[in-house]
Short mmCIF file of C-alpha atoms in Angstrom, two decimals:
data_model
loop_
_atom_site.label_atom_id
_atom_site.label_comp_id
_atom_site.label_asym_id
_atom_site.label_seq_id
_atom_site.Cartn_x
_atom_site.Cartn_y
_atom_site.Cartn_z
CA UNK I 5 -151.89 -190.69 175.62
CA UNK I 6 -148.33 -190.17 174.61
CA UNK I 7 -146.99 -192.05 170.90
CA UNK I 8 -145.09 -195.12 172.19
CA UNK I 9 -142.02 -195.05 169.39
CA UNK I 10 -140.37 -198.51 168.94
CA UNK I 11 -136.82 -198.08 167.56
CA UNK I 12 -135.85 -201.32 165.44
CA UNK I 13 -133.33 -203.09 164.13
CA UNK I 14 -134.59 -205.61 161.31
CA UNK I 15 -136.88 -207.48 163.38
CA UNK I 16 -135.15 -207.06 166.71
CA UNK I 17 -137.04 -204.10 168.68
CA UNK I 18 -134.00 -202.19 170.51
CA UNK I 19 -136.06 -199.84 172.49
CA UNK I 20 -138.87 -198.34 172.99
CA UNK I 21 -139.54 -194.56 174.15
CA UNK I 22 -142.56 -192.48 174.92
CA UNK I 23 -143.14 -188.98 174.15
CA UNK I 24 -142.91 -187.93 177.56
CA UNK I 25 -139.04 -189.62 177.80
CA UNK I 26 -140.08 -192.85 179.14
CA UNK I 27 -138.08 -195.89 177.40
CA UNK I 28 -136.96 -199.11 177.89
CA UNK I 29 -133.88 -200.42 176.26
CA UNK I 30 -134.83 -203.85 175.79
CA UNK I 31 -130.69 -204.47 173.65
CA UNK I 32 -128.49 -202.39 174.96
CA UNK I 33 -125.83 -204.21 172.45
CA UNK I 34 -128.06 -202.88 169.56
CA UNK I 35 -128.48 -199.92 170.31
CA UNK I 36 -127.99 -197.15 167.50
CA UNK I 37 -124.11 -196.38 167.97
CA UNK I 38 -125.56 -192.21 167.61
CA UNK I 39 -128.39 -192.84 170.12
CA UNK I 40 -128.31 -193.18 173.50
CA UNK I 41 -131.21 -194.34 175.95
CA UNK I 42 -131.54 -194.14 179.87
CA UNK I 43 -134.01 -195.96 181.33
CA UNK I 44 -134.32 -193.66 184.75
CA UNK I 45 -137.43 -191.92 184.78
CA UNK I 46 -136.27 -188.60 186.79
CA UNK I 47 -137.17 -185.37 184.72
CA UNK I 48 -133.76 -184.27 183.44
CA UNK I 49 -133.12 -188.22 182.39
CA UNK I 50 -136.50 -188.32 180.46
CA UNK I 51 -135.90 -184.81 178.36
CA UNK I 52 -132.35 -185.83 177.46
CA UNK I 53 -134.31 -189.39 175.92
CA UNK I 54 -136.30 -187.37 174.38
CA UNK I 55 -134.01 -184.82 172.56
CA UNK I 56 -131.41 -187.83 171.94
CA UNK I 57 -134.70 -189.87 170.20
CA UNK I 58 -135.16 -186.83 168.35
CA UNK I 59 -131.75 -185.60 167.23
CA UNK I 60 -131.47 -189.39 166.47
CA UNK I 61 -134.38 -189.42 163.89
CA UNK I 62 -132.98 -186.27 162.65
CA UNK I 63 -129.71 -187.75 161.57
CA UNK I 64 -131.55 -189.94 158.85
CA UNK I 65 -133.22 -186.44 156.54
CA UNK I 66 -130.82 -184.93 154.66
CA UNK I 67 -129.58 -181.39 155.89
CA UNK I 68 -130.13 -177.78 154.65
CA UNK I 69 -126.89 -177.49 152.79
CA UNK I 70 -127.73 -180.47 150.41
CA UNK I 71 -128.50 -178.55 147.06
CA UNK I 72 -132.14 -178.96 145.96
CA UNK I 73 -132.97 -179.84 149.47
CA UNK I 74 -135.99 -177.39 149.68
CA UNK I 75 -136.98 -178.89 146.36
CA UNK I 76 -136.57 -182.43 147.77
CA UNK I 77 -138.72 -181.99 151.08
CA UNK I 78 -141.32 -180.09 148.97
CA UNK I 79 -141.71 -182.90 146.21
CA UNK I 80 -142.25 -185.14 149.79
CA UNK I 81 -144.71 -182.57 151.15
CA UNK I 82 -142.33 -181.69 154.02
CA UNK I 83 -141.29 -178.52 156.02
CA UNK I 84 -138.06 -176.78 155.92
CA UNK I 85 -137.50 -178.18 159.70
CA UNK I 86 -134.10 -177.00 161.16
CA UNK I 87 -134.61 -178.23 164.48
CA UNK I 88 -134.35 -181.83 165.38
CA UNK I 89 -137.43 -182.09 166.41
CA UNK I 90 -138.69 -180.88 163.00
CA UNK I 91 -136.49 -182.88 161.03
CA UNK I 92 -136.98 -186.37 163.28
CA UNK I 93 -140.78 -185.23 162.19
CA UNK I 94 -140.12 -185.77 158.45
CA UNK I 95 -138.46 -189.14 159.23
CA UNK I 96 -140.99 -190.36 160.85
CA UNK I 97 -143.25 -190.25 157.85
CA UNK I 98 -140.94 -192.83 156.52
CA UNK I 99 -140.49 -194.75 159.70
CA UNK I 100 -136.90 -193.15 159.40
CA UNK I 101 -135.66 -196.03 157.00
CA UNK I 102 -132.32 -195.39 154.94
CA UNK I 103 -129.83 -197.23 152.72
CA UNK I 104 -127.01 -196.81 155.30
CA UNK I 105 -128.54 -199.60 158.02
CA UNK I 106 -130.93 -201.50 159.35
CA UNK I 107 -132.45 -199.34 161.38
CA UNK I 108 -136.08 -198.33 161.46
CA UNK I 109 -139.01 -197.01 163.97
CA UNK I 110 -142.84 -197.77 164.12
CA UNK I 111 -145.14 -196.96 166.79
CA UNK I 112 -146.74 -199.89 169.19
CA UNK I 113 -150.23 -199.28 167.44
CA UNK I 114 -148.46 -200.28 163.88
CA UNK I 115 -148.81 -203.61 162.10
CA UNK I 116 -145.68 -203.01 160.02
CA UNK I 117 -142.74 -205.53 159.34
CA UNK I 118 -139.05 -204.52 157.99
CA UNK I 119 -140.14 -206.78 154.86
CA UNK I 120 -142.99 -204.49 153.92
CA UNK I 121 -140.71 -201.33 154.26
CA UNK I 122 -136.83 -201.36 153.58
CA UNK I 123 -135.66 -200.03 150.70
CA UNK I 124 -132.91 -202.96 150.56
CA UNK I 125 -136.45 -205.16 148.69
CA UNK I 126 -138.13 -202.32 147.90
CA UNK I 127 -137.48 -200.14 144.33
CA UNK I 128 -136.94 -197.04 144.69
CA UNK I 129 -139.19 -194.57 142.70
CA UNK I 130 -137.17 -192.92 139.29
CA UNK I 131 -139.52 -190.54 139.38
CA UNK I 132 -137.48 -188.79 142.05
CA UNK I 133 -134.20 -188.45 140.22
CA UNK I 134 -134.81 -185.73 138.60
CA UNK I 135 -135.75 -183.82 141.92
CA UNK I 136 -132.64 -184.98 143.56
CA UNK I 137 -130.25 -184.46 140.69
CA UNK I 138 -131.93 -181.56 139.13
CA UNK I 139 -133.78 -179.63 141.56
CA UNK I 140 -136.77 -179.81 138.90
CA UNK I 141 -140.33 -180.30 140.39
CA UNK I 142 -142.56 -183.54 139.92
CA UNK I 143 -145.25 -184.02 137.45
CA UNK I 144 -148.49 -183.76 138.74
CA UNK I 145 -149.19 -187.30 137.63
CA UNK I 146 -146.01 -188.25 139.70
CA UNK I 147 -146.65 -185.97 142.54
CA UNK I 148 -149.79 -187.88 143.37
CA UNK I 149 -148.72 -191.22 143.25
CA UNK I 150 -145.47 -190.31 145.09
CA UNK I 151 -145.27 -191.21 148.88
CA UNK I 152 -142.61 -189.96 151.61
CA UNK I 153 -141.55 -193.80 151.68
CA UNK I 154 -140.83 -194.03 147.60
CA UNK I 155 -138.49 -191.07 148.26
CA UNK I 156 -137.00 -192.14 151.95
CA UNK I 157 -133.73 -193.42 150.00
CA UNK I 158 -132.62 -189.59 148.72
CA UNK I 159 -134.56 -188.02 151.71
CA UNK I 160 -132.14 -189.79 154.07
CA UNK I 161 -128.97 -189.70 152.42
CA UNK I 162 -126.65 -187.05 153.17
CA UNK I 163 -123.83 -184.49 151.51
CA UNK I 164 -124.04 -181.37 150.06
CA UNK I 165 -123.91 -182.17 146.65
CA UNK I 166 -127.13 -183.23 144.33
CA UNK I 167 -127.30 -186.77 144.25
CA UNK I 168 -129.51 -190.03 143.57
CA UNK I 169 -130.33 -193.26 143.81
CA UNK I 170 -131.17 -195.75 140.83
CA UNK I 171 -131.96 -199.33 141.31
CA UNK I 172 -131.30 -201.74 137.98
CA UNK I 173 -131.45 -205.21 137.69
CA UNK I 174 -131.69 -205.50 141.19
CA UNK I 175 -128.50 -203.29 141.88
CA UNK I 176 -128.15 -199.69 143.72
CA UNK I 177 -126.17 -196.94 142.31
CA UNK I 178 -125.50 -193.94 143.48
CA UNK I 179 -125.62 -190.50 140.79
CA UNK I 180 -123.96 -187.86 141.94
CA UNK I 181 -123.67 -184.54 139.84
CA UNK I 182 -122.05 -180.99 141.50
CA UNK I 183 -120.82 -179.84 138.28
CA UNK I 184 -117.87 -180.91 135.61
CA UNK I 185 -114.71 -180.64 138.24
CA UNK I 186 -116.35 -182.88 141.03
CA UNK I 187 -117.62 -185.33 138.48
CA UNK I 188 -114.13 -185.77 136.98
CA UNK I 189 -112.03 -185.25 139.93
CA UNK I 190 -114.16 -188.47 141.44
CA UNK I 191 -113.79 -190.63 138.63
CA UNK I 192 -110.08 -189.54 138.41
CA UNK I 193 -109.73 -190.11 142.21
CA UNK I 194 -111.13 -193.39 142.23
CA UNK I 195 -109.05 -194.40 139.31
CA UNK I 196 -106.33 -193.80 140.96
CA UNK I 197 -107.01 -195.68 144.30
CA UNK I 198 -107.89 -198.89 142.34
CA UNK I 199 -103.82 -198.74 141.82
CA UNK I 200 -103.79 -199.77 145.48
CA UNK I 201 -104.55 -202.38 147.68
CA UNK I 202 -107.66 -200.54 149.35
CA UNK I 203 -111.54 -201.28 149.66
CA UNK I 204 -113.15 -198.65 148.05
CA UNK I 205 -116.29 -197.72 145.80
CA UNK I 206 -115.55 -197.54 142.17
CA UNK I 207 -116.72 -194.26 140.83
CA UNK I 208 -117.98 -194.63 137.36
CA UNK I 209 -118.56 -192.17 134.49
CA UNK I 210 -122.43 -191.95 133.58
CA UNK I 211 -124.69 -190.06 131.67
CA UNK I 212 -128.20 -189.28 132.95
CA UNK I 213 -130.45 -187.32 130.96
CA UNK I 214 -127.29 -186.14 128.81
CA UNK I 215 -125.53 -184.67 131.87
CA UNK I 216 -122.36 -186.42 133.05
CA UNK I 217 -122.15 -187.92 136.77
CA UNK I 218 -120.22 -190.14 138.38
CA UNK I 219 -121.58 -193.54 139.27
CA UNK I 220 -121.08 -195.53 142.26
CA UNK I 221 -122.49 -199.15 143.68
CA UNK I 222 -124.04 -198.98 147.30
CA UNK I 223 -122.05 -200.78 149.85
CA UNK I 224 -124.41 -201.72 152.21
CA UNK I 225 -127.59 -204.46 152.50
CA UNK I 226 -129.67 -206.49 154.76
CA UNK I 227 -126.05 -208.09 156.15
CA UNK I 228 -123.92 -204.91 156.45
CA UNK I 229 -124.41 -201.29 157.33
CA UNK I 230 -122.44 -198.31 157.68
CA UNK I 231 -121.37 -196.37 160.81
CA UNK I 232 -119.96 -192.53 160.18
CA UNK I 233 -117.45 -191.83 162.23
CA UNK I 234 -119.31 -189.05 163.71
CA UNK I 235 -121.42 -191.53 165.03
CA UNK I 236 -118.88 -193.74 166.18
CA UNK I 237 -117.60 -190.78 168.40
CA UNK I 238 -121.18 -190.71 170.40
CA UNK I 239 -120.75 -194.19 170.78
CA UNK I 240 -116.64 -194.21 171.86
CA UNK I 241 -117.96 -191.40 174.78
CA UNK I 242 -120.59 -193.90 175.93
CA UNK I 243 -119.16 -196.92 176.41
CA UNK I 244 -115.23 -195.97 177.84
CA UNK I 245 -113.19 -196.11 174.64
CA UNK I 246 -112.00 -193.69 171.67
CA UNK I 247 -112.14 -193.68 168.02
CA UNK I 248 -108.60 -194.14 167.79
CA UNK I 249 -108.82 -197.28 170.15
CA UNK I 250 -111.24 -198.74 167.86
CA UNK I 251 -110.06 -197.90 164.79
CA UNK I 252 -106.76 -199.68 166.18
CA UNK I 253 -108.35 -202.98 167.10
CA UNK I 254 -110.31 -203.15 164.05
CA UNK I 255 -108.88 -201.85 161.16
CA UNK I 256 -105.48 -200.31 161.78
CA UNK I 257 -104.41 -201.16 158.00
CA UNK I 258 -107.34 -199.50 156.19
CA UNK I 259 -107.00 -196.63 158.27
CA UNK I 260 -103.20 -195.33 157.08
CA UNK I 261 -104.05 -196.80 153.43
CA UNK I 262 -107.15 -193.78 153.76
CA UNK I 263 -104.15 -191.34 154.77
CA UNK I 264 -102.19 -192.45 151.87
CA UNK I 265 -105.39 -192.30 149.20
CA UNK I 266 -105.94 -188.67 150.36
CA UNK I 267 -103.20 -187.14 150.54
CA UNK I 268 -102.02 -188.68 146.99
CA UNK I 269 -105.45 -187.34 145.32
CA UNK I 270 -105.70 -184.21 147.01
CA UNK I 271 -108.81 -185.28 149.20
CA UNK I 272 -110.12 -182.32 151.43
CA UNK I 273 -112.98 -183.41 152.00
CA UNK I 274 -112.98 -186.40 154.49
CA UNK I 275 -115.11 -184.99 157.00
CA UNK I 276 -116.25 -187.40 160.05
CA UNK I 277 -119.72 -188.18 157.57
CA UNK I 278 -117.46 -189.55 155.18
CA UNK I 279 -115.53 -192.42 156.43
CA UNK I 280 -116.70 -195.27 159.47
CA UNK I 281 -117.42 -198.76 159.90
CA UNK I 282 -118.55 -201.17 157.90
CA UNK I 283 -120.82 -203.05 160.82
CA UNK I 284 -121.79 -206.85 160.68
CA UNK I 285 -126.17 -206.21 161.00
CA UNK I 286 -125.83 -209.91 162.83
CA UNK I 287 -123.83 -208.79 165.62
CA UNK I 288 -124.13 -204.80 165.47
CA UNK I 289 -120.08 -204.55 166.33
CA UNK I 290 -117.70 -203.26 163.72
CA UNK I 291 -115.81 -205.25 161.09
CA UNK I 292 -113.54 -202.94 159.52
CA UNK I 293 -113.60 -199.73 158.06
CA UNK I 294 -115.94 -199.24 155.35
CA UNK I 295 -114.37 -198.80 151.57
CA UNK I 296 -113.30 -195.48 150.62
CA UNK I 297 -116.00 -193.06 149.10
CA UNK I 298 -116.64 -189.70 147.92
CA UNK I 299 -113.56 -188.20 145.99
CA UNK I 300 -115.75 -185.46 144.66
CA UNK I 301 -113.25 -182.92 146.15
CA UNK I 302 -109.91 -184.18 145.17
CA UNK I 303 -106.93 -182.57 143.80
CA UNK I 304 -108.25 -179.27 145.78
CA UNK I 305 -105.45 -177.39 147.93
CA UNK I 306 -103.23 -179.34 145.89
CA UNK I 307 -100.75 -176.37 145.06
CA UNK I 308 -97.95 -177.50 147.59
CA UNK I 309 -96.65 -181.05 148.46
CA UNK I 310 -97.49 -180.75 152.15
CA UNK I 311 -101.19 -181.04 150.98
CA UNK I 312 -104.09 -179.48 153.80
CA UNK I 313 -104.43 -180.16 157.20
CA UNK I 314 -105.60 -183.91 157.69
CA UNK I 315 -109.01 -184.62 158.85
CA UNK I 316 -109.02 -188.09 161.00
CA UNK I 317 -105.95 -187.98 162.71
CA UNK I 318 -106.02 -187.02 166.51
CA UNK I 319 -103.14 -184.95 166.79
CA UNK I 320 -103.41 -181.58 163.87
CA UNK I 321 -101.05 -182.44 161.37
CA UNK I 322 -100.38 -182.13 157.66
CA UNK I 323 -101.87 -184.92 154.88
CA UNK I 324 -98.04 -185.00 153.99
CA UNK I 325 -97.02 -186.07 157.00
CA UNK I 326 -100.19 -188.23 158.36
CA UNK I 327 -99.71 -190.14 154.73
CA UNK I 328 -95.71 -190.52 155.59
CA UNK I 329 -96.45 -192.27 159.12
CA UNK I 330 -98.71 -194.50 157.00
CA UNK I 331 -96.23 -195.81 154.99
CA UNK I 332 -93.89 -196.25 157.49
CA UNK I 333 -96.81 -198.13 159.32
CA UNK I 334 -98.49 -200.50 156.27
CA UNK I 335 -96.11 -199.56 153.32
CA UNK I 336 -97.07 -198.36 150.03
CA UNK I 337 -99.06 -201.07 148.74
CA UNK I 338 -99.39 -200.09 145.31
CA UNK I 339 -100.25 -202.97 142.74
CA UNK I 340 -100.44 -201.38 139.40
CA UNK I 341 -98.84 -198.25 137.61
CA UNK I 342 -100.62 -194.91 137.29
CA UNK I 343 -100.40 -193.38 133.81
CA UNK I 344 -99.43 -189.57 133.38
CA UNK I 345 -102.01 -189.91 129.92
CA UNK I 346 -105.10 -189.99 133.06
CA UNK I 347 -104.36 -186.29 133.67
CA UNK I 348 -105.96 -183.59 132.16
CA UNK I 349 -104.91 -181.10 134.13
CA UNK I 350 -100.67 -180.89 133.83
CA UNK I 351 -100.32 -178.98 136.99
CA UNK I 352 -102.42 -181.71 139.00
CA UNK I 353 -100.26 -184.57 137.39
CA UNK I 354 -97.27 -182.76 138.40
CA UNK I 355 -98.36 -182.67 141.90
CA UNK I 356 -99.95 -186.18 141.96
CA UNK I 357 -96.27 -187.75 140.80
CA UNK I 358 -94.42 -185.12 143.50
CA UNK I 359 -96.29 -186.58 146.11
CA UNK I 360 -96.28 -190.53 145.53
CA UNK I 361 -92.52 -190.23 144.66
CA UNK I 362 -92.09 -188.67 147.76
CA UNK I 363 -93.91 -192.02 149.64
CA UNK I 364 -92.44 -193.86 147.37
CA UNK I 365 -88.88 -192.57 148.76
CA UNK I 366 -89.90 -193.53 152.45
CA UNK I 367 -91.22 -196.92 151.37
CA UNK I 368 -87.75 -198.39 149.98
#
């Protein structure tokens, strides 16, 4: 007979879907916004369940391009999948839990509860830093104590750069190496945006196993979860709205102050996987945009004061002038002085103070 998956949210089930494409959307309302269900049972209906359940599952394993990733899903005792199929294989093994939300799957036959399994309660194992930071390979004492489930935190997070989660005193943090320039420019980055009245994760220096990394606290838990705005896209097409709308109506202010951030630092890197919502787990709708993260590639293309082309606005235009309308929009809001003696690099701090007198110029 076919698996009967159960896609949950804490305790909620959502939906449940067969592996023939039979399913029955029991909350429509919570719903994965990157996953969508139909509950017609014609042929063509039943395959597109079926590939959506999968590409779905496959969203939560980190991709190819994440350095050490071969090293990672060997460690696990995983295939190199590339298809989604493949991939939402792997997360299965860990019910496809994460540190981003709430979501998890278990088939009908399981006696499993979100208590016995989210990582939120759970600790993570250490043993696995060194695998996701390093790329080196597991102990055999380690290797056969480890389960898929004490690694599902690193398994499922994503970005191309080697990266890790620690748990102390009851806290997550997040390690991320990719060399001496990322490391820096992040902690520089984030520096900088504390001078501003932004939400944001503080990047910290660290030291792991006498390497440097950069060290940030994990914004999400049992209350709040995080939507990429990739994600948010899927959901915009399915339910008669945009991005843009919803980024208007919910968070209009942390939007430009993004603009501003990245353009000042030099941020090319704000991809759709690297800003969202911040989503209330209670409700499942969106409270605001989540706090700005991952500076690891600031203060690149930062060799003219128009900056690159911007990322999250609709319309193609430059950071420069996406970062201008945001001013004119929500003002400057800076609460604190930068200091030139936070530069090591006298080129970048020549271009960092171009740019923010230039907004500060269209802010008086």
């Amino acid at each position: 007979m076919p698996v009967n998956y159960q896609v949950m949210h804490l305790n909620r089930m959502v939906a449940t879907i067969k592996e023939d494409g039979l399913c029955t959307v029991a909350e429509p309302s919570f719903l994965p916004y990157n996953l969508y269900l139909s509950e017609d049972t014609d042929i063509g209906t039943r395959v597109n369940n079926l590939g959506n359940f999968y590409y779905w599952c496959a969203s939560r394993v980190l991709t190819l391009d994440r350095k050490y990733a071969k090293e990672i899903l060997n460690a696990i005792g995983a295939t190199q999948g590339t298809t989604d199929r493949e991939r939402a294989k792997i997360a299965l093994t860990y019910h496809c839990v994460t540190l981003t939300d709430v979501y998890w799957v278990k088939t009908q036959e399981e006696n499993v509860q979100y208590a016995d399994i989210n990582l939120y309660e759970h600790s993570l194992s250490d043993a696995f830093v060194d695998v996701s930071l390093f790329g080196r390979q597991l102990t055999a004492e380690n290797a056969e104590l480890l389960k898929p489930a004490d690694a599902a935190g690193d398994v499922s997070t994503q970005g191309a750069v080697p990266k890790a989660w620690i748990r102390r005193d009851g806290v997550f943090y997040l390690l991320k190496d990719g060399g001496e320039r990322d490391v820096n420019a992040e902690i520089l980055a984030s520096k900088i945006a504390q001078c501003f009245d932004v939400d944001q994760v503080v990047y910290e220096p660290s030291v792991f196993q006498n390497t440097k990394v950069s060290c940030g606290r994990l914004i999400t838990s049992l209350r709040y979860s995080i939507v990429p705005m990739e994600f948010v896209e899927i959901y915009a097409t399915n339910h008669d709205t945009t991005r843009e709308e919803m980024i208007q109506q919910c968070d209009s202010y942390g939007y430009h102050m993004m603009n501003i951030i990245d353009y000042l630092v030099g941020n090319t890197d704000r991809h759709w996987g690297n800003w969202g919502f911040l989503v209330d787990n209670k409700t499942n709708l969106p409270v605001k945009l989540h706090p700005l993260m991952d500076f690891n590639k600031s203060f690149l293309a930062y060799d003219s004061i128009e900056g690159s082309c911007c990322l999250t606005t609709e319309k193609t235009m430059r950071q420069m002038d996406a970062a201008l309308l945001a001013v004119r929009t929500v003002g400057l809001n800076r609460r604190r002085e930068i200091r030139e003696d936070w530069f090591t690099d006298q080129s970048e701090r020549d271009m960092f103070f171009r740019r923010l007198n230039l907004l500060e110029k269209q802010n008086q």
